[in-house]
Short mmCIF file of C-alpha atoms in Angstrom, two decimals:
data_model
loop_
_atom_site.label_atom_id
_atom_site.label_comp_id
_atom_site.label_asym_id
_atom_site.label_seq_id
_atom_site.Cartn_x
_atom_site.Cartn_y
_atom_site.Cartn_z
CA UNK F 33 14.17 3.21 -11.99
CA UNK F 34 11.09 2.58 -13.75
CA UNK F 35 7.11 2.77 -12.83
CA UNK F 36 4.58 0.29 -13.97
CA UNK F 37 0.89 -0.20 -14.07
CA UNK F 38 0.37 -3.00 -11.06
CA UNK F 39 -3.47 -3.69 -9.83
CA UNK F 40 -4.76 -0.81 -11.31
CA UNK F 41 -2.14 1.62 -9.85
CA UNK F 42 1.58 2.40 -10.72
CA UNK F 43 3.86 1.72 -8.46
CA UNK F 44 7.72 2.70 -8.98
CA UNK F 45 10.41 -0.47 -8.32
CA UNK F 46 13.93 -0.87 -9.02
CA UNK F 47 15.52 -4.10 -9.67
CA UNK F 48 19.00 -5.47 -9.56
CA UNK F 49 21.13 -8.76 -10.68
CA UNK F 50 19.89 -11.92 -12.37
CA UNK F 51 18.47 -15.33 -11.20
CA UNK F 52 16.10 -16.14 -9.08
CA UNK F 53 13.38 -13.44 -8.12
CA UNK F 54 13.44 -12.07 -4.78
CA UNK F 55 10.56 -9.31 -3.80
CA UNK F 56 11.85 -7.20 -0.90
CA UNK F 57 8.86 -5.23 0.59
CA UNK F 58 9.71 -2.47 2.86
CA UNK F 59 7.28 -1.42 6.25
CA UNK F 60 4.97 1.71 7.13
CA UNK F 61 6.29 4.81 5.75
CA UNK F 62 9.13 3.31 4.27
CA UNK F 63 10.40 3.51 0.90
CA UNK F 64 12.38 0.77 -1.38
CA UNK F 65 15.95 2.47 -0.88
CA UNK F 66 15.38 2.44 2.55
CA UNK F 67 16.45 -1.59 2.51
CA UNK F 68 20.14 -1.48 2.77
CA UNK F 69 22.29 -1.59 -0.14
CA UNK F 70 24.46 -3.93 1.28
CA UNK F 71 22.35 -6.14 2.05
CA UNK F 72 20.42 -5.45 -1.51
CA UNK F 73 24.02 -6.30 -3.04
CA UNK F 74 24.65 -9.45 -0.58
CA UNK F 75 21.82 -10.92 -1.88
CA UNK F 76 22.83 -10.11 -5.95
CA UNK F 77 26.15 -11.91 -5.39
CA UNK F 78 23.92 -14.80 -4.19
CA UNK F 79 22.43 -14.73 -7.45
CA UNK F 80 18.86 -13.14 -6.60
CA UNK F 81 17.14 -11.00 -8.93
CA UNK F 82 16.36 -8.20 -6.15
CA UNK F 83 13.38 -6.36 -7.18
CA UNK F 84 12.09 -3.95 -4.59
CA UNK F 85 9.15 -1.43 -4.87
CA UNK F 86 7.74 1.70 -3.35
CA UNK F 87 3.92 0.30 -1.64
CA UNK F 88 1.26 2.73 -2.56
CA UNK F 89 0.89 5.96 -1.06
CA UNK F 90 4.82 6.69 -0.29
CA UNK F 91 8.11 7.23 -2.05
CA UNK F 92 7.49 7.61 -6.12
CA UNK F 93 4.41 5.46 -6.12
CA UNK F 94 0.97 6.29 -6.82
CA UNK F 95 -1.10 7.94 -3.61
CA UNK F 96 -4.28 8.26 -2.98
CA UNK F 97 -7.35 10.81 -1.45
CA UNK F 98 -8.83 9.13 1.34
CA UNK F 99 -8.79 10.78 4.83
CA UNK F 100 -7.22 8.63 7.75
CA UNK F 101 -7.97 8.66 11.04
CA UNK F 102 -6.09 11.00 13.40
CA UNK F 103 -3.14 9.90 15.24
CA UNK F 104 -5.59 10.02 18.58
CA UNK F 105 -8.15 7.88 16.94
CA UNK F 106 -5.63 5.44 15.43
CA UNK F 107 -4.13 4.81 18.47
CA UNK F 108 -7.42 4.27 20.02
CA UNK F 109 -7.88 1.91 17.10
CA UNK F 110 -4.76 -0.16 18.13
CA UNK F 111 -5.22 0.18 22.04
CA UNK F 112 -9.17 -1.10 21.74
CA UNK F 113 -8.16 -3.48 18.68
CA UNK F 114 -11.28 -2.06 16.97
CA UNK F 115 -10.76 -1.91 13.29
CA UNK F 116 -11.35 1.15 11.60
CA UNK F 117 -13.29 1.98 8.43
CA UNK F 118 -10.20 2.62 5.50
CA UNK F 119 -9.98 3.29 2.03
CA UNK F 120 -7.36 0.17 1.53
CA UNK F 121 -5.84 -2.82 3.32
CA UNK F 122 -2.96 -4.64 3.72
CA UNK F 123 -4.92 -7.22 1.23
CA UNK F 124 -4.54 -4.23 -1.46
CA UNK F 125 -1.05 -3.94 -1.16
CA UNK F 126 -0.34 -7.64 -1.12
CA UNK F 127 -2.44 -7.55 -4.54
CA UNK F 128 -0.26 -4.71 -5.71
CA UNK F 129 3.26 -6.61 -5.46
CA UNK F 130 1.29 -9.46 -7.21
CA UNK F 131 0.57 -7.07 -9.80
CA UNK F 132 3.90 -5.97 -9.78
CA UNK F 133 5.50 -9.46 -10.46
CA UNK F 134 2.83 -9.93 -13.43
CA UNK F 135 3.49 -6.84 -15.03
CA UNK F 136 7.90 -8.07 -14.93
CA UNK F 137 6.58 -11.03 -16.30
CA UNK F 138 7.69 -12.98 -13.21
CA UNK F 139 5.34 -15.93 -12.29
CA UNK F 140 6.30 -16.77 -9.30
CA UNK F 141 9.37 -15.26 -6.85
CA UNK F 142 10.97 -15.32 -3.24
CA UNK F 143 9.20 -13.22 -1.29
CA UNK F 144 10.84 -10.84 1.97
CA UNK F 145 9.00 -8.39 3.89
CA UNK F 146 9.65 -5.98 6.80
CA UNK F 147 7.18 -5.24 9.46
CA UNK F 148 4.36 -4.02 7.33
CA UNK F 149 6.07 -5.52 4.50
CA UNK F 150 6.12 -8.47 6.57
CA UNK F 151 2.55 -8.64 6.65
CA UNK F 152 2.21 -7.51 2.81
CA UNK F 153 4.09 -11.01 1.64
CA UNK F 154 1.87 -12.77 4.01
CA UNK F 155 -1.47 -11.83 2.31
CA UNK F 156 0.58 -12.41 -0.92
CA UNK F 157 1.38 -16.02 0.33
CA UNK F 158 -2.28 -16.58 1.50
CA UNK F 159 -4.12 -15.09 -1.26
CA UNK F 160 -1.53 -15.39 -4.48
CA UNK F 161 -0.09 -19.19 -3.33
CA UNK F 162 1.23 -19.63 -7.17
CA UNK F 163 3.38 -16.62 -6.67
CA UNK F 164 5.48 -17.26 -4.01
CA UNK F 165 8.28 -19.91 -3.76
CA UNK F 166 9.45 -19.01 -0.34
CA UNK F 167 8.24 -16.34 2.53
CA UNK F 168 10.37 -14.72 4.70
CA UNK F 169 8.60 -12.28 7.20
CA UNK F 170 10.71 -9.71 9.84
CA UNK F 171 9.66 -8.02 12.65
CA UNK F 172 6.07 -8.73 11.95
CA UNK F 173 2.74 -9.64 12.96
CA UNK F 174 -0.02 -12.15 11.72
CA UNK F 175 -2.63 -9.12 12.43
CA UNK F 176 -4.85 -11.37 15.30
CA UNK F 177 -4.45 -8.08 17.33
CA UNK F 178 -3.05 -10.19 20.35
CA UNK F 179 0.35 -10.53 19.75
CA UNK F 180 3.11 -8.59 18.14
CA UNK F 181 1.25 -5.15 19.27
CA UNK F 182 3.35 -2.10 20.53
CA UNK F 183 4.52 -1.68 23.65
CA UNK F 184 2.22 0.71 26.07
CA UNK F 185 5.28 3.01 27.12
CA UNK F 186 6.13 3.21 23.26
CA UNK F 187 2.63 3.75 21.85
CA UNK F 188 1.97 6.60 24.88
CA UNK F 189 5.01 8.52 23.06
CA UNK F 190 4.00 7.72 19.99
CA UNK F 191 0.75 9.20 20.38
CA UNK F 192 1.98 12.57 21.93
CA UNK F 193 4.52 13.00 19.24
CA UNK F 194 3.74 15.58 16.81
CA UNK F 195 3.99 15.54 13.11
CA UNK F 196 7.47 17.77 11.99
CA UNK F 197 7.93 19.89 8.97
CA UNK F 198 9.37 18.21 6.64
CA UNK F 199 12.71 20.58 7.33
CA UNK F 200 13.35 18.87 10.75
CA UNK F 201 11.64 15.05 9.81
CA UNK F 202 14.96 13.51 9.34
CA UNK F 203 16.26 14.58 12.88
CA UNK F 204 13.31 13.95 14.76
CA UNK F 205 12.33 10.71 13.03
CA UNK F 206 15.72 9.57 13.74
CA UNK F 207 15.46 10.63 17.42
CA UNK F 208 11.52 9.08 17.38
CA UNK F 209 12.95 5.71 16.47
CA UNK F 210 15.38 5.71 19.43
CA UNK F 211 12.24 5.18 21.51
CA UNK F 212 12.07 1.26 20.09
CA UNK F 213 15.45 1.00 18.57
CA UNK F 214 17.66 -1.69 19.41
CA UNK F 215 21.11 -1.97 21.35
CA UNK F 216 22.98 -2.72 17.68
CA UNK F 217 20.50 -0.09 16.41
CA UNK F 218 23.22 2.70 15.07
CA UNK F 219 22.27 6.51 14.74
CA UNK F 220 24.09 7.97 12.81
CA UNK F 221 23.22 5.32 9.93
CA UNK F 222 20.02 5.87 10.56
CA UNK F 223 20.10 9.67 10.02
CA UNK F 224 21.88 9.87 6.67
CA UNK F 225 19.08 7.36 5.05
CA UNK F 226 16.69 9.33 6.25
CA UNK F 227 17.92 12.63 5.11
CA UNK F 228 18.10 10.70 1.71
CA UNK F 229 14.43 9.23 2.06
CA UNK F 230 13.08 12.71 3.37
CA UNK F 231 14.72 14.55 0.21
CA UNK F 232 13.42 11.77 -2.18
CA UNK F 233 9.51 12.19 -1.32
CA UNK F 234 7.62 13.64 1.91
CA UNK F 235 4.60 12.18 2.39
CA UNK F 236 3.30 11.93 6.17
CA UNK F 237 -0.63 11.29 5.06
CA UNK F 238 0.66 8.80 2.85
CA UNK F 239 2.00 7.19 5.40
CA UNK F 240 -1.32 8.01 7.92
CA UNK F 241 -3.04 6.09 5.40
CA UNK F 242 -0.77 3.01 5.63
CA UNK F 243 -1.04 2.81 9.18
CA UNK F 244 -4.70 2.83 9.11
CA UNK F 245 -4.26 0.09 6.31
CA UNK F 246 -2.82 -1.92 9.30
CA UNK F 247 -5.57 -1.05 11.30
CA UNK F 248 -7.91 -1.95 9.42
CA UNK F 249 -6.88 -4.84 7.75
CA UNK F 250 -8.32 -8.81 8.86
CA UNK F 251 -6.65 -11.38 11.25
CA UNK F 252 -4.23 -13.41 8.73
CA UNK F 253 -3.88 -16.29 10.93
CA UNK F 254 -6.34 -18.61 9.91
CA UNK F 255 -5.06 -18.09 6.11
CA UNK F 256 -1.35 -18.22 7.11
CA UNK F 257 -2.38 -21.92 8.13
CA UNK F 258 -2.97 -22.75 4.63
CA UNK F 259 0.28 -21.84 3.25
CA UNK F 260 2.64 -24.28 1.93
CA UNK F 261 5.07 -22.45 0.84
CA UNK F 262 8.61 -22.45 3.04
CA UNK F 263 8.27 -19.71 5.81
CA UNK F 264 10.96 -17.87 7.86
CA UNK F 265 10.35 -15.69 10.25
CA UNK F 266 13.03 -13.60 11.91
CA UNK F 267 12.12 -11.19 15.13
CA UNK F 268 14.26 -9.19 17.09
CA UNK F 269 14.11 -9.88 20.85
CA UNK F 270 14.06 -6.54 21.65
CA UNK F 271 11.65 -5.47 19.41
CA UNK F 272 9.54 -2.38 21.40
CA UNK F 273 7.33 -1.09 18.49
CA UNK F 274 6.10 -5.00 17.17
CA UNK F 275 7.03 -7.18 19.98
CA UNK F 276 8.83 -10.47 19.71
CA UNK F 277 5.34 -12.29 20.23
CA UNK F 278 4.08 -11.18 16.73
CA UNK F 279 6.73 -13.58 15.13
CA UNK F 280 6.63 -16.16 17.48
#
């Protein structure tokens, strides 16, 4: 899997299969082999050309310096919907896959994102409208602050919980996300990607920095109105960590 110069940055990607291009953009903290290879395969046999990338500041892909805010003052952040000052947004990202797709000499692809990826292909639709031939968006929100936020029971555990070595991250992540997880939500699954993901790069600032990204990136909603491009949004109803609202 290669690394390329995208917006300035490099950013590592993998791609798979031939046809049309599909950009699959994973969330916060996550990396690219964290999307499911069956569903990475499901979609080859369709005849996509998968390409999926680390975002900046996790997996193999370039980090950065910047101090986030602390998990107390993030949450704050979130709870008052004050936007914090950050050394990147959301936008940035969204620039990076566009870099991404220039630097594969793609002009213009399918675009899929997962909660913060979900907001990454967003801004790419918004701001990058000759890119994108479709959007789909999961388990995400438009960023307004109002809707799709976290559940108060979930964000007071959130908050509390405290960052593990990196020895113990795949256990306790995996019993963290049990606090939003779904009823067809499966363990075990869950644990052997992220022993896999934990072994292939460790980078909890990385991912502090993302989440302040989030933070402090702007309301897309009045820019999501201008997009033309086909949309589909898909939201679990028993979404805990962004709830259903966010998509609706």
């Amino acid at each position: 899997m290669p690394t390329v110069e995208a917006n300035g940055i490099e950013i590592y990607y993998d791609e798979a299969g031939s046809g049309d291009p599909l950009l699959m953009v994973m969330g916060l903290g996550a990396q690219l082999i964290d999307w499911p290879q069956a569903l990475v395969d499901q979609l080859v046999s369709a005849g996509f050309r998968v390409i999926r990338h680390d975002n900046r500041d996790i997996g193999l892909s370039q980090g950065f310096d910047w101090t986030p805010p602390t998990k107390p003052q993030a949450v704050r952040a979130l709870a008052t919907r004050k936007r914090p000052q950050v050394g990147y947004t959301v936008t940035d990202m969204a620039d990076d896959a566009a870099g991404l797709l220039d630097a594969l000499g793609i002009e213009s692809a399918h675009v899929m994102g997962v909660s913060m990826g979900g907001m990454i292909v967003q801004s790419l639709a918004i701001n990058h409208p000759n890119k994108v031939r479709s959007v789909c968006s999961i388990m995400s929100n438009t960023g307004d602050r109002k809707n799709g936020g976290t559940a108060a029971k979930v964000l007071a555990k959130l908050a509390r919980a405290k960052e593990p070595p990196k020895e113990e991250a795949a256990v306790l992540g995996t019993e963290q996300y049990a606090m939003f997880a779904g009823s067809a939500w499966d363990s075990q699954v869950h644990l052997e990607r992220a022993i896999v993901s934990v072994e292939r790069a460790w980078r909890p600032v990385g991912v502090a920095r993302q989440w302040a990204a989030i933070l402090g990136s702007p309301d897309r909603t009045k820019g999501l109105g201008t997009v033309t491009a086909p949309m589909l949004v898909i939201h679990g109803l028993q979404d805990t960590l962004v709830l259903p609202s966010g998509g609706i």
